[in-house]
Short mmCIF file of C-alpha atoms and ligand atoms in Angstrom, two decimals:
data_model
loop_
_atom_site.label_atom_id
_atom_site.label_comp_id
_atom_site.label_asym_id
_atom_site.label_seq_id
_atom_site.Cartn_x
_atom_site.Cartn_y
_atom_site.Cartn_z
CA UNK O 194 -0.11 -0.20 -0.23
CA UNK O 195 0.76 3.24 -0.59
CA UNK O 196 -0.02 6.61 1.57
CA UNK O 197 0.46 10.20 -0.85
CA UNK O 198 0.99 12.57 1.98
CA UNK O 199 -0.06 15.65 2.27
CA UNK O 200 2.70 17.77 0.51
CA UNK O 201 2.80 21.00 2.26
CA UNK O 202 3.80 18.31 5.88
CA UNK O 203 7.16 18.73 7.61
CA UNK O 204 9.55 16.47 8.24
CA UNK O 205 8.60 16.13 11.49
CA UNK O 206 4.72 16.17 10.94
CA UNK O 207 5.41 13.27 8.48
CA UNK O 208 8.14 11.19 11.25
CA UNK O 209 5.33 11.58 14.06
CA UNK O 210 2.65 9.63 11.21
CA UNK O 211 5.34 7.34 10.67
CA UNK O 212 5.24 6.56 14.75
CA UNK O 213 1.61 6.42 14.11
CA UNK O 214 1.34 3.71 11.57
CA UNK O 215 3.36 1.68 14.05
CA UNK O 216 1.70 1.89 17.31
CA UNK O 217 -0.17 0.35 14.43
CA UNK O 218 1.52 -2.79 13.15
CA UNK O 219 2.61 -1.30 10.03
CA UNK O 220 5.92 -1.04 8.69
CA UNK O 221 6.23 2.66 7.37
CA UNK O 222 8.97 3.03 5.44
CA UNK O 223 9.20 6.98 4.15
CA UNK O 224 10.44 8.11 -0.07
CA UNK O 225 11.52 10.97 -0.90
CA UNK O 226 8.19 13.89 -2.52
CA UNK O 227 5.77 12.68 1.67
CA UNK O 228 4.92 9.17 0.35
CA UNK O 229 4.46 6.70 2.56
CA UNK O 230 4.79 3.01 1.33
CA UNK O 231 3.19 0.02 4.49
CA UNK O 232 4.81 -3.54 4.36
CA UNK O 233 2.16 -5.38 6.35
CA UNK O 234 3.25 -8.18 8.52
CA UNK O 235 2.20 -11.34 7.53
CA UNK O 236 -1.91 -11.97 7.12
CA UNK O 237 -2.46 -8.56 7.90
CA UNK O 238 -5.40 -7.66 6.34
CA UNK O 239 -5.56 -4.18 5.13
CA UNK O 240 -8.72 -1.36 4.49
CA UNK O 241 -7.49 1.35 2.43
CA UNK O 242 -10.78 3.53 3.99
CA UNK O 243 -8.63 2.89 7.60
CA UNK O 244 -5.69 5.00 6.40
CA UNK O 245 -7.73 8.67 4.84
CA UNK O 246 -8.83 9.24 7.89
CA UNK O 247 -5.20 9.59 9.42
CA UNK O 248 -4.55 13.35 9.50
CA UNK O 249 -2.05 13.98 6.59
CA UNK O 250 -3.06 11.08 3.93
CA UNK O 251 -4.00 12.09 0.54
CA UNK O 252 -4.70 9.13 -1.05
CA UNK O 253 -3.90 6.17 -0.77
CA UNK O 254 -3.39 2.87 -3.20
CA UNK O 255 -2.46 -0.52 -3.62
CA UNK O 256 0.65 -1.90 -4.25
CA UNK O 257 0.43 -4.15 -6.90
CA UNK O 258 3.72 -6.14 -6.96
CA UNK O 259 4.95 -8.38 -4.85
CA UNK O 260 7.55 -6.43 -4.96
CA UNK O 261 7.50 -3.43 -3.08
CA UNK O 262 10.27 -1.08 -2.61
CA UNK O 263 11.69 -1.82 -5.55
CA UNK O 264 8.87 -1.81 -7.51
CA UNK O 265 8.25 1.75 -9.82
CA UNK O 266 5.01 1.67 -8.80
CA UNK O 267 6.29 2.77 -5.45
CA UNK O 268 9.34 4.73 -7.24
CA UNK O 269 8.99 5.97 -9.98
CA UNK O 270 11.92 7.87 -11.07
CA UNK O 271 15.80 5.84 -10.86
CA UNK O 272 17.43 5.01 -8.34
CA UNK O 273 20.94 6.57 -8.43
CA UNK O 274 23.32 5.01 -5.99
CA UNK O 275 26.82 7.73 -5.26
CA UNK O 276 29.62 6.02 -4.21
CA UNK O 277 32.71 7.77 -4.10
CA UNK O 278 31.94 10.70 -5.71
CA UNK O 279 30.79 8.68 -8.75
CA UNK O 280 27.80 7.96 -9.67
CA UNK O 281 25.27 4.22 -10.22
CA UNK O 282 22.33 4.22 -12.69
CA UNK O 283 21.43 8.02 -14.28
CA UNK O 284 23.11 8.36 -17.42
CA UNK O 285 26.79 7.72 -17.17
CA UNK O 286 28.33 4.35 -18.35
CA UNK O 287 29.59 2.94 -14.34
CA UNK O 288 32.23 0.45 -15.80
CA UNK O 289 33.31 -2.36 -13.16
CA UNK O 290 37.27 -3.88 -14.32
CA UNK O 291 39.44 -6.60 -12.36
CA UNK O 292 39.95 -10.04 -11.88
CA UNK O 293 37.72 -13.56 -10.62
CA UNK O 294 40.10 -13.45 -8.25
CA UNK O 295 42.42 -11.31 -6.29
CA UNK O 296 46.16 -13.53 -6.98
CA UNK O 297 48.73 -11.12 -5.68
CA UNK O 298 49.71 -8.26 -5.02
CA UNK O 299 51.13 -7.30 -8.64
CA UNK O 300 48.49 -8.56 -10.46
CA UNK O 301 45.27 -6.68 -8.25
CA UNK O 302 47.51 -3.50 -8.43
CA UNK O 303 47.72 -4.40 -12.25
CA UNK O 304 44.35 -4.93 -12.76
CA UNK O 305 43.61 -1.72 -11.10
CA UNK O 306 45.69 0.36 -13.58
CA UNK O 307 44.58 -0.91 -16.37
CA UNK O 308 41.27 -0.61 -15.20
CA UNK O 309 41.80 3.29 -13.76
CA UNK O 310 43.47 3.37 -17.66
CA UNK O 311 40.42 2.71 -19.35
CA UNK O 312 37.43 5.41 -17.99
CA UNK O 313 36.19 2.03 -14.36
CA UNK O 314 34.91 3.24 -12.01
CA UNK O 315 36.03 -0.10 -10.09
CA UNK O 316 37.71 -2.39 -9.41
CA UNK O 317 36.59 -6.22 -9.17
CA UNK O 318 38.60 -8.98 -7.08
CA UNK O 319 36.41 -12.21 -5.87
CA UNK O 320 39.21 -13.04 -1.75
CA UNK O 321 35.64 -15.20 -1.06
CA UNK O 322 35.61 -17.82 -4.57
CA UNK O 323 32.36 -20.17 -4.35
CA UNK O 324 33.82 -22.22 -6.31
CA UNK O 325 32.31 -25.83 -7.88
CA UNK O 326 34.41 -27.77 -6.78
CA UNK O 327 36.27 -28.07 -2.87
CA UNK O 328 39.56 -28.67 -4.77
CA UNK O 329 40.06 -25.58 -7.09
CA UNK O 330 40.82 -21.80 -5.81
CA UNK O 331 38.83 -20.37 -2.68
CA UNK O 332 40.00 -16.91 -2.48
CA UNK O 333 43.12 -15.27 -0.51
CA UNK O 334 40.47 -14.39 2.37
CA UNK O 335 40.96 -11.56 4.52
CA UNK O 336 44.42 -10.55 3.04
CA UNK O 337 43.08 -10.38 -0.72
CA UNK O 338 40.54 -8.21 0.55
CA UNK O 339 43.71 -5.73 1.93
CA UNK O 340 44.98 -6.02 -1.37
CA UNK O 341 41.85 -4.96 -3.66
CA UNK O 342 41.55 -1.62 -0.59
CA UNK O 343 44.41 -1.03 -1.04
CA UNK O 344 44.46 -0.65 -4.65
CA UNK O 345 41.26 0.64 -5.26
CA UNK O 346 42.78 3.19 -2.53
CA UNK O 347 46.06 4.05 -5.10
CA UNK O 348 44.07 3.98 -8.36
CA UNK O 349 41.22 6.49 -6.69
CA UNK O 350 38.40 2.88 -7.87
CA UNK O 351 35.75 1.97 -6.14
CA UNK O 352 35.72 -1.99 -5.09
CA UNK O 353 33.75 -5.09 -5.44
CA UNK O 354 33.75 -8.25 -3.65
CA UNK O 355 31.81 -11.32 -2.90
CA UNK O 356 30.30 -12.42 0.19
CA UNK O 357 28.93 -15.87 0.65
CA UNK O 358 27.92 -15.94 4.02
CA UNK O 359 26.29 -13.37 6.61
CA UNK O 360 29.45 -14.29 8.86
CA UNK O 361 31.61 -12.93 6.27
CA UNK O 362 29.71 -9.24 5.50
CA UNK O 363 31.05 -7.05 8.68
CA UNK O 364 34.62 -7.93 7.81
CA UNK O 365 34.33 -7.52 4.36
CA UNK O 366 31.76 -3.93 4.58
CA UNK O 367 35.43 -2.35 6.55
CA UNK O 368 37.65 -2.79 3.88
CA UNK O 369 35.58 -2.86 0.72
CA UNK O 370 32.99 -0.60 -0.96
CA UNK O 371 30.55 -3.12 -2.83
CA UNK O 372 29.47 -5.37 -1.91
CA UNK O 373 28.63 -8.10 -3.74
CA UNK O 374 26.04 -11.27 -3.53
CA UNK O 375 27.29 -14.37 -6.60
CA UNK O 376 24.16 -16.36 -8.24
CA UNK O 377 24.68 -18.64 -6.19
CA UNK O 378 23.29 -17.08 -2.83
CA UNK O 379 20.85 -15.39 -4.71
CA UNK O 380 18.57 -16.35 -2.18
CA UNK O 381 20.56 -16.96 0.78
CA UNK O 382 17.71 -14.87 3.27
CA UNK O 383 19.78 -15.12 5.99
CA UNK O 384 22.49 -13.14 4.09
CA UNK O 385 20.18 -11.02 2.40
CA UNK O 386 19.11 -9.84 5.35
CA UNK O 387 22.71 -8.77 7.06
CA UNK O 388 23.31 -7.28 3.69
CA UNK O 389 20.09 -4.49 4.82
CA UNK O 390 21.91 -3.34 8.16
CA UNK O 391 25.22 -2.31 6.51
CA UNK O 392 25.02 1.11 4.34
CA UNK O 393 27.51 -0.22 1.41
CA UNK O 394 26.01 -0.66 -1.84
CA UNK O 395 25.23 -3.83 -3.16
CA UNK O 396 25.97 -5.59 -6.35
CA UNK O 397 22.68 -8.55 -6.49
CA UNK O 398 23.57 -10.84 -8.63
CA UNK O 399 21.17 -12.81 -10.07
CA UNK O 400 20.12 -16.18 -9.81
CA UNK O 401 20.86 -18.44 -12.98
CA UNK O 402 17.05 -19.85 -12.94
CA UNK O 403 15.98 -17.16 -10.68
CA UNK O 404 12.83 -15.81 -12.69
CA UNK O 405 12.93 -11.81 -12.62
CA UNK O 406 10.64 -11.33 -9.47
CA UNK O 407 12.54 -14.32 -7.72
CA UNK O 408 15.85 -11.61 -8.52
CA UNK O 409 13.08 -8.74 -6.50
CA UNK O 410 12.48 -10.44 -4.47
CA UNK O 411 15.71 -11.70 -3.02
CA UNK O 412 16.53 -7.82 -3.53
CA UNK O 413 12.83 -6.34 -1.40
CA UNK O 414 14.63 -8.31 1.47
CA UNK O 415 17.80 -6.37 1.27
CA UNK O 416 16.00 -2.71 1.77
CA UNK O 417 13.14 -4.15 3.51
CA UNK O 418 16.12 -4.90 6.38
CA UNK O 419 17.03 -0.83 6.26
CA UNK O 420 19.24 -1.02 3.14
CA UNK O 421 18.36 1.23 -0.59
CA UNK O 422 21.43 0.96 -2.13
CA UNK O 423 20.33 -2.82 -4.29
CA UNK O 424 22.44 -2.62 -7.86
CA UNK O 425 21.06 -5.87 -10.69
CA UNK O 426 22.69 -7.77 -11.95
CA UNK O 427 22.13 -9.44 -14.74
CA UNK O 428 24.35 -12.52 -15.51
CA UNK O 429 23.35 -15.35 -17.50
CA UNK O 430 20.41 -17.43 -16.82
CA UNK O 431 20.75 -21.49 -17.90
CA UNK O 432 18.26 -23.08 -20.43
CA UNK O 433 19.49 -25.92 -22.56
CA UNK O 434 22.02 -24.61 -24.78
CA UNK O 435 25.73 -26.05 -23.71
CA UNK O 436 27.67 -23.68 -26.12
CA UNK O 437 27.39 -21.16 -23.89
CA UNK O 438 28.81 -20.84 -20.25
CA UNK O 439 24.81 -19.89 -19.67
CA UNK O 440 22.28 -17.33 -22.18
CA UNK O 441 23.64 -14.00 -21.06
CA UNK O 442 19.74 -12.65 -20.90
CA UNK O 443 19.37 -8.81 -22.06
CA UNK O 444 15.58 -9.00 -21.99
CA UNK O 445 16.27 -8.64 -18.45
CA UNK O 446 17.39 -5.42 -19.23
CA UNK O 447 13.95 -4.81 -20.35
CA UNK O 448 12.75 -6.26 -18.02
CA UNK O 449 13.79 -4.78 -14.94
CA UNK O 450 14.20 -0.84 -16.18
CA UNK O 451 9.89 -1.25 -16.72
CA UNK O 452 9.57 -3.14 -12.90
CA UNK O 453 12.02 -1.99 -10.39
CA UNK O 454 14.30 1.67 -10.30
CA UNK O 455 17.58 -0.17 -9.25
CA UNK O 456 20.01 0.20 -11.24
CA UNK O 457 21.08 -1.71 -13.90
CA UNK O 458 24.64 -3.30 -14.31
CA UNK O 459 25.59 -7.12 -17.05
CA UNK O 460 28.15 -8.65 -16.49
CA UNK O 461 29.14 -10.11 -19.78
CA UNK O 462 31.79 -12.50 -18.75
CA UNK O 463 29.70 -14.86 -17.02
CA UNK O 464 27.27 -14.56 -19.08
CA UNK O 465 28.69 -16.03 -21.75
CA UNK O 466 31.96 -18.07 -20.60
CA UNK O 467 33.28 -17.74 -23.49
CA UNK O 468 36.56 -14.93 -23.64
CA UNK O 469 35.64 -14.47 -27.91
CA UNK O 470 32.15 -13.37 -26.79
CA UNK O 471 32.64 -10.45 -24.45
CA UNK O 472 32.87 -7.93 -26.39
CA UNK O 473 29.94 -8.44 -28.09
CA UNK O 474 27.73 -8.80 -25.67
CA UNK O 475 28.66 -5.35 -23.06
CA UNK O 476 28.26 -3.44 -27.02
CA UNK O 477 24.91 -5.06 -26.82
CA UNK O 478 23.77 -4.80 -23.55
CA UNK O 479 25.51 -0.92 -23.27
CA UNK O 480 22.91 -0.84 -26.61
CA UNK O 481 20.37 -2.13 -24.46
CA UNK O 482 21.07 1.01 -22.02
CA UNK O 483 21.92 -1.03 -19.34
CA UNK O 484 23.58 1.34 -16.27
CA UNK O 485 26.95 -0.60 -16.23
CA UNK O 486 29.36 -3.54 -17.34
CA UNK O 487 30.98 -6.04 -14.65
CA UNK O 488 34.03 -8.09 -17.11
CA UNK O 489 36.59 -10.20 -16.32
CA UNK O 490 40.24 -9.30 -16.47
CA UNK O 491 43.53 -10.00 -15.64
CA UNK O 492 47.43 -8.76 -17.01
CA UNK O 493 47.63 -13.15 -18.00
CA UNK O 494 44.20 -14.07 -18.60
CA UNK O 495 45.26 -17.80 -19.71
CA UNK O 496 46.39 -18.30 -16.43
CA UNK O 497 44.09 -16.67 -14.00
CA UNK O 498 43.11 -19.01 -11.06
CA UNK O 499 39.44 -18.98 -11.75
CA UNK O 500 37.13 -18.52 -15.24
CA UNK O 501 40.30 -17.81 -16.66
CA UNK O 502 37.85 -18.78 -20.09
CA UNK O 503 35.61 -16.15 -19.64
CA UNK O 504 38.43 -13.51 -18.28
CA UNK O 505 40.02 -10.93 -21.23
CA UNK O 506 43.09 -9.11 -21.09
CA UNK O 507 43.82 -5.30 -20.74
CA UNK O 508 44.63 -4.85 -24.60
CA UNK O 509 40.30 -6.51 -24.68
CA UNK O 510 38.90 -4.03 -22.47
CA UNK O 511 40.11 -1.21 -23.02
CA UNK O 512 38.74 -1.64 -26.65
CA UNK O 513 35.43 -2.11 -25.19
CA UNK O 514 35.43 1.39 -23.72
CA UNK O 515 35.95 2.95 -26.07
CA UNK O 516 33.42 1.43 -28.12
CA UNK O 517 30.93 1.66 -25.60
CA UNK O 518 31.02 5.15 -25.22
CA UNK O 519 30.47 5.24 -28.79
CA UNK O 520 27.95 3.09 -28.98
CA UNK O 521 26.02 5.69 -26.07
CA UNK O 522 27.11 8.80 -28.26
CA UNK O 523 25.86 7.39 -30.71
CA UNK O 524 22.62 6.45 -28.90
CA UNK O 525 22.27 9.21 -27.89
CA UNK O 526 22.80 11.74 -30.98
CA UNK O 527 20.33 9.72 -32.39
CA UNK O 528 17.29 10.62 -30.32
CA UNK O 529 18.39 14.09 -29.67
CA UNK O 530 18.26 14.02 -34.13
CA UNK O 531 14.33 12.22 -33.77
CA UNK O 532 13.56 14.91 -31.14
CA UNK O 533 14.53 17.48 -32.87
C1 LIG Q 6 32.11 -13.79 -9.90
O1 LIG Q 6 31.40 -12.81 -10.51
O2 LIG Q 6 33.20 -13.58 -10.16
C2 LIG Q 6 30.95 -15.24 -9.99
C3 LIG Q 6 30.96 -15.76 -8.87
O3 LIG Q 6 30.57 -14.23 -10.57
P1 LIG Q 6 28.17 -15.13 -10.23
O4 LIG Q 6 28.18 -15.42 -8.44
O5 LIG Q 6 27.53 -14.61 -11.48
O6 LIG Q 6 28.76 -16.39 -10.94
MN1 LIG Q 7 33.93 -15.21 -12.02
#
């Protein structure tokens, strides 16, 4: 349910109304512009008219979608997340680049230098790795997080790293700017609740068998637990096709754009699993209107300790960034010429 309040109410009056709603056992979530969403308790019956009787309430509408705070119905304007002076959503391409796993100081610093030189805003690197086999490299853990932080600071890059369980959240939040939830943990609800308690933006990757609604309900967990800064990531889904590692679902960009106000990033590395596909699918994602890209790069891609087959060189990344810029400008100019 959405309550649209009298626009002349002061902050204090809106807060007072929220307190009253809490006493009525609702969970009000305030939105700019004197709008309040009521996240209902399970099984609680709500009569719209009852809210209209509260002073200051102008209009009451139902939120049709199962996801509430993530919906466009509740929040019509796109969300723009600010992180270290950079914006995620709302215009510029937010490019994240770095190795699948942090392997050494030299490797992560080389990646940071290349990412920054090509115009990326953020440096990725896994320290806790979800590997299919327990015998494969599991990541450097806290030591890796320290290296990532140092490399990010050296090149003024925002840092991104994955957390796999609630116990890692506090630790990682101390070192890293954006916390990533991997595909395999999209519905790890205790992890999502824990991420609701931190201030860091969360990069939430789509589970490889998750629908858009599943993804948005996962985002809703983080939002409902107090963290409004969620970035959605399309990273490919499992289909009957076996030629590629996953099928990069670019429909997701259009569908999510309609359903939600949250920024949308595309991961063509995991989405294809094939090095030569990363450039064309990055450009396709940009053309489809993605807010950002997350791409795996390495000083020597073939020697990556994880995901070597989809990891690209620094030169290949520089080329993608250059071409992505041209495509965005071409689209902008084409749109403007249609208007004029
Ligand atoms: C990763 O980003 O390296 C990763 C493991 O991603 P995903 O969860 O999308 O497989
Ligand atoms: Mn990877």
